[in-house]
Each structure stands twice: as C-alpha cells, then as structure tokens.
Tab-separated table of C-alpha atoms in Angstrom:
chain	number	residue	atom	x	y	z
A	182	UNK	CA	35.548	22.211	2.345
A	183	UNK	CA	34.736	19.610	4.940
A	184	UNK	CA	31.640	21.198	5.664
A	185	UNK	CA	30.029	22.016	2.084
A	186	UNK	CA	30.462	17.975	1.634
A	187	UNK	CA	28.586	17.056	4.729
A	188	UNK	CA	25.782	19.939	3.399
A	189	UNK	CA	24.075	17.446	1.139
A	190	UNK	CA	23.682	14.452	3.693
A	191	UNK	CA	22.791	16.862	6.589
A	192	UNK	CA	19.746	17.929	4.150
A	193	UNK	CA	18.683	14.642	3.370
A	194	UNK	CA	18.928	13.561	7.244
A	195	UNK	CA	17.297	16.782	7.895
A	196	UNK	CA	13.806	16.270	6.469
A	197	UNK	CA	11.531	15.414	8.651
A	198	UNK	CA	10.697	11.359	8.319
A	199	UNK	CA	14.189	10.520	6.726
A	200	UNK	CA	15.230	8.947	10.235
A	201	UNK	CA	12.364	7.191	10.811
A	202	UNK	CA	12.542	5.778	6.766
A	203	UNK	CA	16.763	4.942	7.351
A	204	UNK	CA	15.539	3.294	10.905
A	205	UNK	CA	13.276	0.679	9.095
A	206	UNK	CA	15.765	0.124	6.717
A	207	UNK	CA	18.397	-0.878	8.541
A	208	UNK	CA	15.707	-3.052	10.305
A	209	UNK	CA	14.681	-4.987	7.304
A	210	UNK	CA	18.405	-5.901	6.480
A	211	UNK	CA	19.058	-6.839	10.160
A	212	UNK	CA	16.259	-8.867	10.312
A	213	UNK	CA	16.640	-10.769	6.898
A	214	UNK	CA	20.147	-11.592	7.954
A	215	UNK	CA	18.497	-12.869	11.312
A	216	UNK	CA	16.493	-15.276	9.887
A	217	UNK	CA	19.166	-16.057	7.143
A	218	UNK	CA	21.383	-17.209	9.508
A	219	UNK	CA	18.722	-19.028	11.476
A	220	UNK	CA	17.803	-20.712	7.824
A	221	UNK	CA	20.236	-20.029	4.758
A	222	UNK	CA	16.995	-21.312	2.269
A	223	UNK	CA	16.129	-17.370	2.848
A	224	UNK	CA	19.094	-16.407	1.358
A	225	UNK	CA	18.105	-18.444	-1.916
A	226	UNK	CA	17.458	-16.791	-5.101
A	227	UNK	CA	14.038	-18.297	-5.838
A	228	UNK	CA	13.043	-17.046	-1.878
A	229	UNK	CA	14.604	-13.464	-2.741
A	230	UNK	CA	12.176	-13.604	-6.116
A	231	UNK	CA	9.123	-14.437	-4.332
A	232	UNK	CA	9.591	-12.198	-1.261
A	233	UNK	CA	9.992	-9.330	-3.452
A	234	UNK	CA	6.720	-10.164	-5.741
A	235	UNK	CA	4.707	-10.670	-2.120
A	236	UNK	CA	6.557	-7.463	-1.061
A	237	UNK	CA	4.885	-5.559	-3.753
A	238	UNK	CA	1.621	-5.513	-2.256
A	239	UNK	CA	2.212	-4.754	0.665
A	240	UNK	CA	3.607	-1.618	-1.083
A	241	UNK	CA	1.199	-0.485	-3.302
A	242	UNK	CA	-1.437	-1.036	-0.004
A	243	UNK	CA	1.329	0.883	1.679
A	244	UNK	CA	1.540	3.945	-0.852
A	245	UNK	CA	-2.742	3.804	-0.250
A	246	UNK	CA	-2.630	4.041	3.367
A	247	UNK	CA	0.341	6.174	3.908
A	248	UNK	CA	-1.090	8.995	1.285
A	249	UNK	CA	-4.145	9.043	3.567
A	250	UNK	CA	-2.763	8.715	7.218
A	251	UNK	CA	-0.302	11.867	6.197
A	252	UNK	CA	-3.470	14.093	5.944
A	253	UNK	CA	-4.629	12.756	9.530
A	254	UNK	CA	-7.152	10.630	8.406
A	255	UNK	CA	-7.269	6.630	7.486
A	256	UNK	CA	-8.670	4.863	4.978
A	257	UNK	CA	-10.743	1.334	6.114
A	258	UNK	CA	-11.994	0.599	2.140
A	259	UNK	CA	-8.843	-0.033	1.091
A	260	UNK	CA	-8.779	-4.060	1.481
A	261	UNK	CA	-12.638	-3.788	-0.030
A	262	UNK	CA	-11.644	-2.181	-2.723
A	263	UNK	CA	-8.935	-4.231	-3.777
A	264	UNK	CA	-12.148	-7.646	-3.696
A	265	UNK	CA	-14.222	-4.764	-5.744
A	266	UNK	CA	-11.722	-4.434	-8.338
A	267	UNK	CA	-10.543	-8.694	-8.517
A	268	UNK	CA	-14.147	-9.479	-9.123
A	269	UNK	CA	-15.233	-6.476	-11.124
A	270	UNK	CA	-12.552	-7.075	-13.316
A	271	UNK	CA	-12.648	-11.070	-13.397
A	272	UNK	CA	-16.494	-10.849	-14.035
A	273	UNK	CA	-15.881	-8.892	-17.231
A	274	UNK	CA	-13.264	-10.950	-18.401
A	275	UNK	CA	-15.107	-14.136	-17.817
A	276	UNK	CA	-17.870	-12.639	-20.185
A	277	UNK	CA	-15.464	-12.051	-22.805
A	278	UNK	CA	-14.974	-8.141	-22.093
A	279	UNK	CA	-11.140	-6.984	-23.208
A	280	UNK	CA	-9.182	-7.137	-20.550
A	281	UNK	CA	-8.214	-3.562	-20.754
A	282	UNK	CA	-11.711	-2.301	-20.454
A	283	UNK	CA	-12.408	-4.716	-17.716
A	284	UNK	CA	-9.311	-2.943	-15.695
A	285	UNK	CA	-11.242	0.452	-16.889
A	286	UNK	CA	-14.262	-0.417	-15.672
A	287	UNK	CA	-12.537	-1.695	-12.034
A	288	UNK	CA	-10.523	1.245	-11.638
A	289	UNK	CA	-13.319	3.799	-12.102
A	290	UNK	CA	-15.435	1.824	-9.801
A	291	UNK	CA	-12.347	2.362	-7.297
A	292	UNK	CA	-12.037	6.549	-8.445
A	293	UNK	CA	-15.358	6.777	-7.734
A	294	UNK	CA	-15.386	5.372	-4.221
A	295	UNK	CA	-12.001	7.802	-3.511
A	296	UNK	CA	-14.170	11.291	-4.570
A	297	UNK	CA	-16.849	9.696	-2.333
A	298	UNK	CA	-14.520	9.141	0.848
A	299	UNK	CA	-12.653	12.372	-0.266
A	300	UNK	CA	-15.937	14.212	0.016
A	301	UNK	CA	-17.232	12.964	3.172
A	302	UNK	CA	-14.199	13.200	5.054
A	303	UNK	CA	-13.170	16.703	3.273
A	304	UNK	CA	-16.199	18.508	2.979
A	305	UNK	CA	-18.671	17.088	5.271
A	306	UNK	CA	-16.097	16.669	7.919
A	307	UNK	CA	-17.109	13.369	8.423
A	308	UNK	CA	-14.919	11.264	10.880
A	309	UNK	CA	-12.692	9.316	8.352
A	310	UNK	CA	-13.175	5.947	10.727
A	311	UNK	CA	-16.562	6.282	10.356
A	312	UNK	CA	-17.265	7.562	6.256
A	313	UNK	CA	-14.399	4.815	5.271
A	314	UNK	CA	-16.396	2.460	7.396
A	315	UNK	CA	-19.640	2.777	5.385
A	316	UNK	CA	-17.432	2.658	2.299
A	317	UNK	CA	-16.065	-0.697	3.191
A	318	UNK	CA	-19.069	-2.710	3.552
A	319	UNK	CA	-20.630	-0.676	0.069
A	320	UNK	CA	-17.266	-1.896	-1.789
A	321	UNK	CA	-18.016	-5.637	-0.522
A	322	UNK	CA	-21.304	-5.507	-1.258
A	323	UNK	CA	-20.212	-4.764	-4.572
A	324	UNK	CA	-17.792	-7.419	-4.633
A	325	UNK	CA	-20.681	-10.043	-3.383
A	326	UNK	CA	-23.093	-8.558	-6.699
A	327	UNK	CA	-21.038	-8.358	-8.972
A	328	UNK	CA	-21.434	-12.155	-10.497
A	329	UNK	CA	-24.433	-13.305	-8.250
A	330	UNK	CA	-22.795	-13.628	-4.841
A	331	UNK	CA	-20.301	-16.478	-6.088
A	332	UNK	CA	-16.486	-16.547	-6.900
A	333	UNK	CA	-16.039	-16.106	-10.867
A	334	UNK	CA	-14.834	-19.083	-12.977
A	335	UNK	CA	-11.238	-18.923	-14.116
A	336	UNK	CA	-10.939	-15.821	-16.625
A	337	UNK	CA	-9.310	-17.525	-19.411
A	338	UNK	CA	-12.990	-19.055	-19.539
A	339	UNK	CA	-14.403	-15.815	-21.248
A	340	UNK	CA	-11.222	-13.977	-22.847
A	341	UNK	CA	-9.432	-17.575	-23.865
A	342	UNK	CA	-6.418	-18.903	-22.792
A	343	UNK	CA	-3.706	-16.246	-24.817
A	344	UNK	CA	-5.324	-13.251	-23.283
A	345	UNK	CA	-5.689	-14.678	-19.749
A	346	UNK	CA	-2.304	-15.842	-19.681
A	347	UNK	CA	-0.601	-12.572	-21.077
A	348	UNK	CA	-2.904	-10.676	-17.688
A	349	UNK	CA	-1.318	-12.923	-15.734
A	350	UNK	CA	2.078	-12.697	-16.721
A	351	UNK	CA	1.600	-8.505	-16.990
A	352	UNK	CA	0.672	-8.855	-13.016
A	353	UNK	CA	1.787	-11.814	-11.395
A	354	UNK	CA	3.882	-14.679	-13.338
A	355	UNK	CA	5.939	-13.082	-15.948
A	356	UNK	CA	9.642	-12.199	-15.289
A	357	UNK	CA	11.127	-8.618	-16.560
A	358	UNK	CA	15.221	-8.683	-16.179
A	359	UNK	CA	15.045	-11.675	-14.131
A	360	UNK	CA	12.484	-10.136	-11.268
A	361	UNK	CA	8.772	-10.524	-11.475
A	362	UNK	CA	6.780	-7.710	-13.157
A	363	UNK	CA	4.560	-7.449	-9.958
A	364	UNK	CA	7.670	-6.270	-8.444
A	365	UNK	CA	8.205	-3.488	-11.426
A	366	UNK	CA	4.732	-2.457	-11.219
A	367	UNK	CA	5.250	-1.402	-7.725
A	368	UNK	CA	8.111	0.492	-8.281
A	369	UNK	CA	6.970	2.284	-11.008
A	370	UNK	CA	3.891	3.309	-9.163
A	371	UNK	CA	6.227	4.464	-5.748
A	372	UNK	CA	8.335	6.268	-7.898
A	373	UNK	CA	5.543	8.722	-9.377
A	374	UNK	CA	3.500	8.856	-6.062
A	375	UNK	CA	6.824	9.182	-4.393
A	376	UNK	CA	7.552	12.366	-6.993
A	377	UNK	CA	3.864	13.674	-6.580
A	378	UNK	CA	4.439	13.936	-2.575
A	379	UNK	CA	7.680	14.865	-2.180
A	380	UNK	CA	8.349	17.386	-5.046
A	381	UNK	CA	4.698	18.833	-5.887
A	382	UNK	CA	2.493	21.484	-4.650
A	383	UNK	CA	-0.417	18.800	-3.984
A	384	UNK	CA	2.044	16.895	-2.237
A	385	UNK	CA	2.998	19.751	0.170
A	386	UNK	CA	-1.048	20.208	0.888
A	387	UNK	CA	-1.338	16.558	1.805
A	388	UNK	CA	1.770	17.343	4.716
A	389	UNK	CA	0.050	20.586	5.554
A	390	UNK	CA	-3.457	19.449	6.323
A	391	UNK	CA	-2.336	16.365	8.246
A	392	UNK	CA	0.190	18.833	9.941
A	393	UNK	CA	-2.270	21.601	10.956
A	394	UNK	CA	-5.703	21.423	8.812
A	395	UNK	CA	-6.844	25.244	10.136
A	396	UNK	CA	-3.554	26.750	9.544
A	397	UNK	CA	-3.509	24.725	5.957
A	398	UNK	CA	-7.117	26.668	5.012
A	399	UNK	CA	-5.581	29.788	6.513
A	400	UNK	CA	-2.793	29.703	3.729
A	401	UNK	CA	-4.909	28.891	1.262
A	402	UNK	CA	-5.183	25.220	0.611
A	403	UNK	CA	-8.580	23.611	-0.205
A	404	UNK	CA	-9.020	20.852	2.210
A	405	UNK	CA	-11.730	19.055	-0.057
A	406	UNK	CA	-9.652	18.738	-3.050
A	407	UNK	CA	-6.172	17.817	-1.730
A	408	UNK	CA	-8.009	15.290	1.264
A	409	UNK	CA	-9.867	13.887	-1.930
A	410	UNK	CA	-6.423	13.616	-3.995
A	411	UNK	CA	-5.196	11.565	-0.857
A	412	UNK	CA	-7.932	9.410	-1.425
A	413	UNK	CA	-8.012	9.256	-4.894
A	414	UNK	CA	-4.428	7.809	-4.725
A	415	UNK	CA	-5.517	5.733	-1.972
A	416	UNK	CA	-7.924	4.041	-5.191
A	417	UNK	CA	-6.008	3.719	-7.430
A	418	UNK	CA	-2.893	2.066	-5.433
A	419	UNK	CA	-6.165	-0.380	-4.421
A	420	UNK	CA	-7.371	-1.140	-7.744
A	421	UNK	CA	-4.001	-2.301	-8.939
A	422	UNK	CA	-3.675	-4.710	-6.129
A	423	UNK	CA	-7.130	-6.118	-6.901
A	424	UNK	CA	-5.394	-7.141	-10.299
A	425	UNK	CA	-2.387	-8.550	-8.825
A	426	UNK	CA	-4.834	-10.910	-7.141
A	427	UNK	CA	-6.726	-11.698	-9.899
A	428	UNK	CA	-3.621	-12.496	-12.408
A	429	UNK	CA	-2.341	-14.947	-9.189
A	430	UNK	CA	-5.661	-16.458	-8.853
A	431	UNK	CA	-6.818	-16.805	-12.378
A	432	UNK	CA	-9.932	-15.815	-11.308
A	433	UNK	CA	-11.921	-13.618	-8.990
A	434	UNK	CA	-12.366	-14.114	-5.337
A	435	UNK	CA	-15.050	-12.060	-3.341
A	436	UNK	CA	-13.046	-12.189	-0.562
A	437	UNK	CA	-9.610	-10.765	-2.324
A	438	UNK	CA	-8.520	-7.786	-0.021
A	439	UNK	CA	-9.728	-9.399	3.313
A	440	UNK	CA	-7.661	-6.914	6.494
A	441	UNK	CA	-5.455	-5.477	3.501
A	442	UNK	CA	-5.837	-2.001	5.369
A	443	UNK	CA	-4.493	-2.878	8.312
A	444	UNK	CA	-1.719	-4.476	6.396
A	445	UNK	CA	-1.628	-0.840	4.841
A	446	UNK	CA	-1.162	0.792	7.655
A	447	UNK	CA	1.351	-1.747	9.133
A	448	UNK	CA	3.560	-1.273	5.994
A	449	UNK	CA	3.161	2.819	6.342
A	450	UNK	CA	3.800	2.924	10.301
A	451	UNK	CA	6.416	0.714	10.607
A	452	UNK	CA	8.259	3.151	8.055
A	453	UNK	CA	7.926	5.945	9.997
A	454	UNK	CA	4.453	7.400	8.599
A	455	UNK	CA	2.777	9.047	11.595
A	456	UNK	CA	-0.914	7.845	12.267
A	457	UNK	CA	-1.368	11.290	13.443
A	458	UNK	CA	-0.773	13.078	9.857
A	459	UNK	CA	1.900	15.458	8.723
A	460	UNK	CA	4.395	13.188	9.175
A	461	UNK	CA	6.294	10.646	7.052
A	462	UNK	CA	7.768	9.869	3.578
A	463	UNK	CA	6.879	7.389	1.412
A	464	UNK	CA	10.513	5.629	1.446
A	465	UNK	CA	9.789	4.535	4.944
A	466	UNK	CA	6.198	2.367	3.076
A	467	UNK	CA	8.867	1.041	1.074
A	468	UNK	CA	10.750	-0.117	3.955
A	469	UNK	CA	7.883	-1.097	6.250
A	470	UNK	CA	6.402	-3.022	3.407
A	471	UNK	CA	9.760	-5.142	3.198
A	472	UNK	CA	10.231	-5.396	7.316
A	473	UNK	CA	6.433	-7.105	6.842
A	474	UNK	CA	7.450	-8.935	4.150
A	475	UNK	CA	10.228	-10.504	5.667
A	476	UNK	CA	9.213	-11.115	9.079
A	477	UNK	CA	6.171	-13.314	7.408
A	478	UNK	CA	8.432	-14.660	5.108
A	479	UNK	CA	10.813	-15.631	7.798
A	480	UNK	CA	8.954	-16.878	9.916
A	481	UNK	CA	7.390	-19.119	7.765
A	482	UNK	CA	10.931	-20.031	6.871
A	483	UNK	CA	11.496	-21.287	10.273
A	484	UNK	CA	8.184	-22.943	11.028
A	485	UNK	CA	6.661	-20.644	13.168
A	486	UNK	CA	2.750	-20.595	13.622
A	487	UNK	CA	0.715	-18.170	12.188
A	488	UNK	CA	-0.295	-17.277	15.354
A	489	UNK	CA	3.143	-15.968	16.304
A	490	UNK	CA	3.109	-14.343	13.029
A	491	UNK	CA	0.250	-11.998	13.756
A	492	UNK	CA	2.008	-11.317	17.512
A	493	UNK	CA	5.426	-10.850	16.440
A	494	UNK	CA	3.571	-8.345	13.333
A	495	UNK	CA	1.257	-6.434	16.060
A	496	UNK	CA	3.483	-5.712	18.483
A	497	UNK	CA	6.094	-4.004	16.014
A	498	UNK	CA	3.050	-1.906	14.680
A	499	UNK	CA	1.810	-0.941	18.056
A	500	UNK	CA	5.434	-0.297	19.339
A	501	UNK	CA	5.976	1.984	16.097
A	502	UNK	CA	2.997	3.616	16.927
A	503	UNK	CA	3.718	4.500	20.888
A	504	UNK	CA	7.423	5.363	19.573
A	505	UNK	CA	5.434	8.072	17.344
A	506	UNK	CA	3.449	9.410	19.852
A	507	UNK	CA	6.101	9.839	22.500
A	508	UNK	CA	8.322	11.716	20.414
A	509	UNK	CA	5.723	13.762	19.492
A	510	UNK	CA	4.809	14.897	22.812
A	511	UNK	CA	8.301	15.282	24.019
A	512	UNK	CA	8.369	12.553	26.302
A	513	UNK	CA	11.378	11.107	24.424
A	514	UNK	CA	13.588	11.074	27.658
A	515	UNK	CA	10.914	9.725	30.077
C-alpha cells in the first residue's frame, strides 16, 4: 500500500528538470522571507501586487527563452522584438488604427521574424548566436522606422482616451479578482505553452533536438519545423510583452525591450532550464522569473544600489549555469 502512494510523487520527482524547478522554488520563498524579515514593507499587500505584475514579464520573456534554449539554441531578438512590437503597435494606435489590428499587425511582424530565425538556425544551420544576432539589430531598426526615429506620442492621442485606457487596463492597470491582469495574462499563456511542451508531440521534438539533434532526425523529427515552432513561441511570448510596455507607458518607446534576453535567459536558467538544450521544464521559468523578481524587488526594498543588483543577479545566473554543466559531465562529487 505504502508503496503505490509514494508511486505518484516518485513520478513527478522523477522527470527530468522537476528537481531543478522544486530547487528554485524553495529559493524564491526563502529568499522573500529573507528580505521580509530584513524589511516587513515586502510583506505588504500593495508590494505582493506589484511584484507579481513585474513578475509577469519576466515570465512571458522566460517562456521565450526557455522554449528556445531547450532545443540547444538561444534566442538574442527577443528584447528587440518586444521595442518592435511597443512601437509598431503604439504607432498604429496613435494614427487612429483599432487597437486590435494594431496588436495584429505587431504580432505578425514578431511571427515573421520567428520563421526567419527558425529557418536560419533550422535549415541553414546557422549558429543561433550569430542568425539571432542579425535579427536583433533588423527588429531595432524596425523599432527606430517605425514613426521616424522618435518615441510615439501617448496613444490615447490617436484612438481617444476610452480605447487607450481600456488597452491599458487589459495589459497593465486593471485588476481581475483583486490581482493585476498582467499577472493573468501570464498565466494563461504558461499554462498553454506549459501544456504544448510537456504533454504534446511538438513538445517532445523540442526536448529531443536540444537532447541529441542527429539522433532526433534519425527518429524522424524535422529539425526545421519543430526549431522554428521554438521560435515561433519565442515571438509570440515577445510580442505580448511589447504590449505590456506599451499599456504601462501609454505610449511607445524605441528602446522598450533593452537586455530583455538576457533577462530571459536569467528567468529560464535559474529554474533549472539547461543552456545546453534537452533539459528543463517550464515550471522552473516560472520560478526563476519570481527568484528575479524578488531579489530586484528586495533589494530595492532595502536600498541597495543597482549596481549590487546586477552582481547579486549575475552571479546566481552564472552559478546556475556551472551547477548545470557539472552535473552534466559527472563531476558532481569533485
């Protein structure tokens, strides 16, 4: 009997990434309590509100980065896509353009620069530092053109004041069951990219080409497609963010996105995604994004310089990264 009802949790312990994903959990709580103890205003309910809305993302950027560095690549257009999609969006709107279509228009700019790093990673075998690379400053470029190489005016200037206020509430400033709707919008999204990974055939591809890519084509899965699926999911994770930005700014900033895939692949490491592909699951993004979250947010609490921020921050990426790499090559013990 005893052992049937330990059969469940030895599964879930069992798949490969769960310890990593329970590890960064239990450091987010640890640290929050830290720095709640150090200052109780972070145990506060408006702090708890706003840490969850800046939380979110660092989530969806997560979900990007974490789809990609599973296949064994990385994706550097991230943070240019997310200024591509703020000003496409914001330049639209400020010339009266429906809201929704303006999102359209952003988010098949975005799809469109996912099949283009999907193809020149997955087909031409570019290196993915490299093909991303070229994407990133196209994106920005984009970003710069869009509305003449300026920041747009505020959007309520084109669509009025009702519409831009009900985009703004949708992604930044309205409140669903007590809890910002930037925070819903993130969940919903992890929950069907967490589905698509974990309990799909596509989802298995993505693990097997970042696992083994030749033994992946040997059993039959087409590299281009499922490395451009990666990417695709990448985009649209991306685009979203760009509107985030846009509803908090009210308008569109041409530098929106600046180093947001780095904080991509903070969020995705941190939780136990391996920079090496194959390994990973996408409740350890959820749990890197909120050990980012709250170290900035606590730190802040406490008065620390942004300096130390961006120390504390890169040495708990790099250290999840060597962590990786030595139990990869069996050096645990040494």
């Amino acid at each position: 009997m005893n052992s049937k009802k330990q059969n469940p949790l030895k599964r879930v312990l069992s798949v490969r990434g769960m310890g990593a994903a329970l590890t960064a959990f239990v450091g987010w709580i640890v640290i929050y309590i830290a720095f709640g103890i150090i200052n109780p205003a972070v145990f506060s309910a408006q702090n708890n509100l706003n840490l969850l809305r800046s939380m979110s993302k660092y989530l969806l950027i997560g979900i990007a980065q974490s789809y990609v560095l599973i296949t064994g690549n990385i994706d550097l257009s991230i943070g240019t896509m997310v200024g591509m999609s703020a000003m496409i969006s914001a330049t639209l709107m400020t010339h009266g353009v429906n809201p929704l279509i303006a999102m359209l228009v952003a988010m098949a700019a975005c799809l469109l620069v996912g099949i283009v790093n999907g193809y020149l990673v997955g087909k031409f075998r570019l290196p993915p530092f490299i093909a991303t690379l070229g994407t990133m400053f196209v994106t920005r470029g984009i970003a710069y053109m869009v509305n003449g190489n300026r920041n747009t005016d505020a959007i309520s200037t084109g669509i009025g004041k009702e519409a831009a206020d009900r985009f703004q509430n949708f992604f930044y400033y309205g409140k669903t069951l007590g809890v910002y709707n930037t925070f819903w919008i993130s969940i919903v999204v992890f929950v069907i990219f967490f589905f698509l990974l974990s309990k799909t055939r596509s989802g298995s591809h993505i693990y097997a080409i970042g696992s083994n890519i030749d033994a992946a084509k040997l059993s039959g899965v087409n590299v281009v497609l499922t490395t451009t699926k990666a990417y695709l999911a990448s985009s649209v994770c991306s685009c979203l963010v760009g509107f985030i930005l846009c509803a908090q700014a009210g308008m569109g900033n041409m530098e929106a996105g600046n180093t947001y895939e780095m904080y991509g692949v903070a969020a995705g490491v941190i939780g136990g995604v391996s920079p090496l592909g194959g390994t990973g699951l996408l409740l350890g993004t959820l749990a890197g994004a909120g050990v980012w979250q709250t170290l900035e947010n606590g730190l802040n609490m406490i008065g620390a310089q942004v300096g130390i921020q961006r120390i504390v921050i890169g040495v708990i990426v790099v250290g999840a990264v060597l962590l990786d790499t030595v139990v990869r090559s069996g050096q645990t013990k040494k």
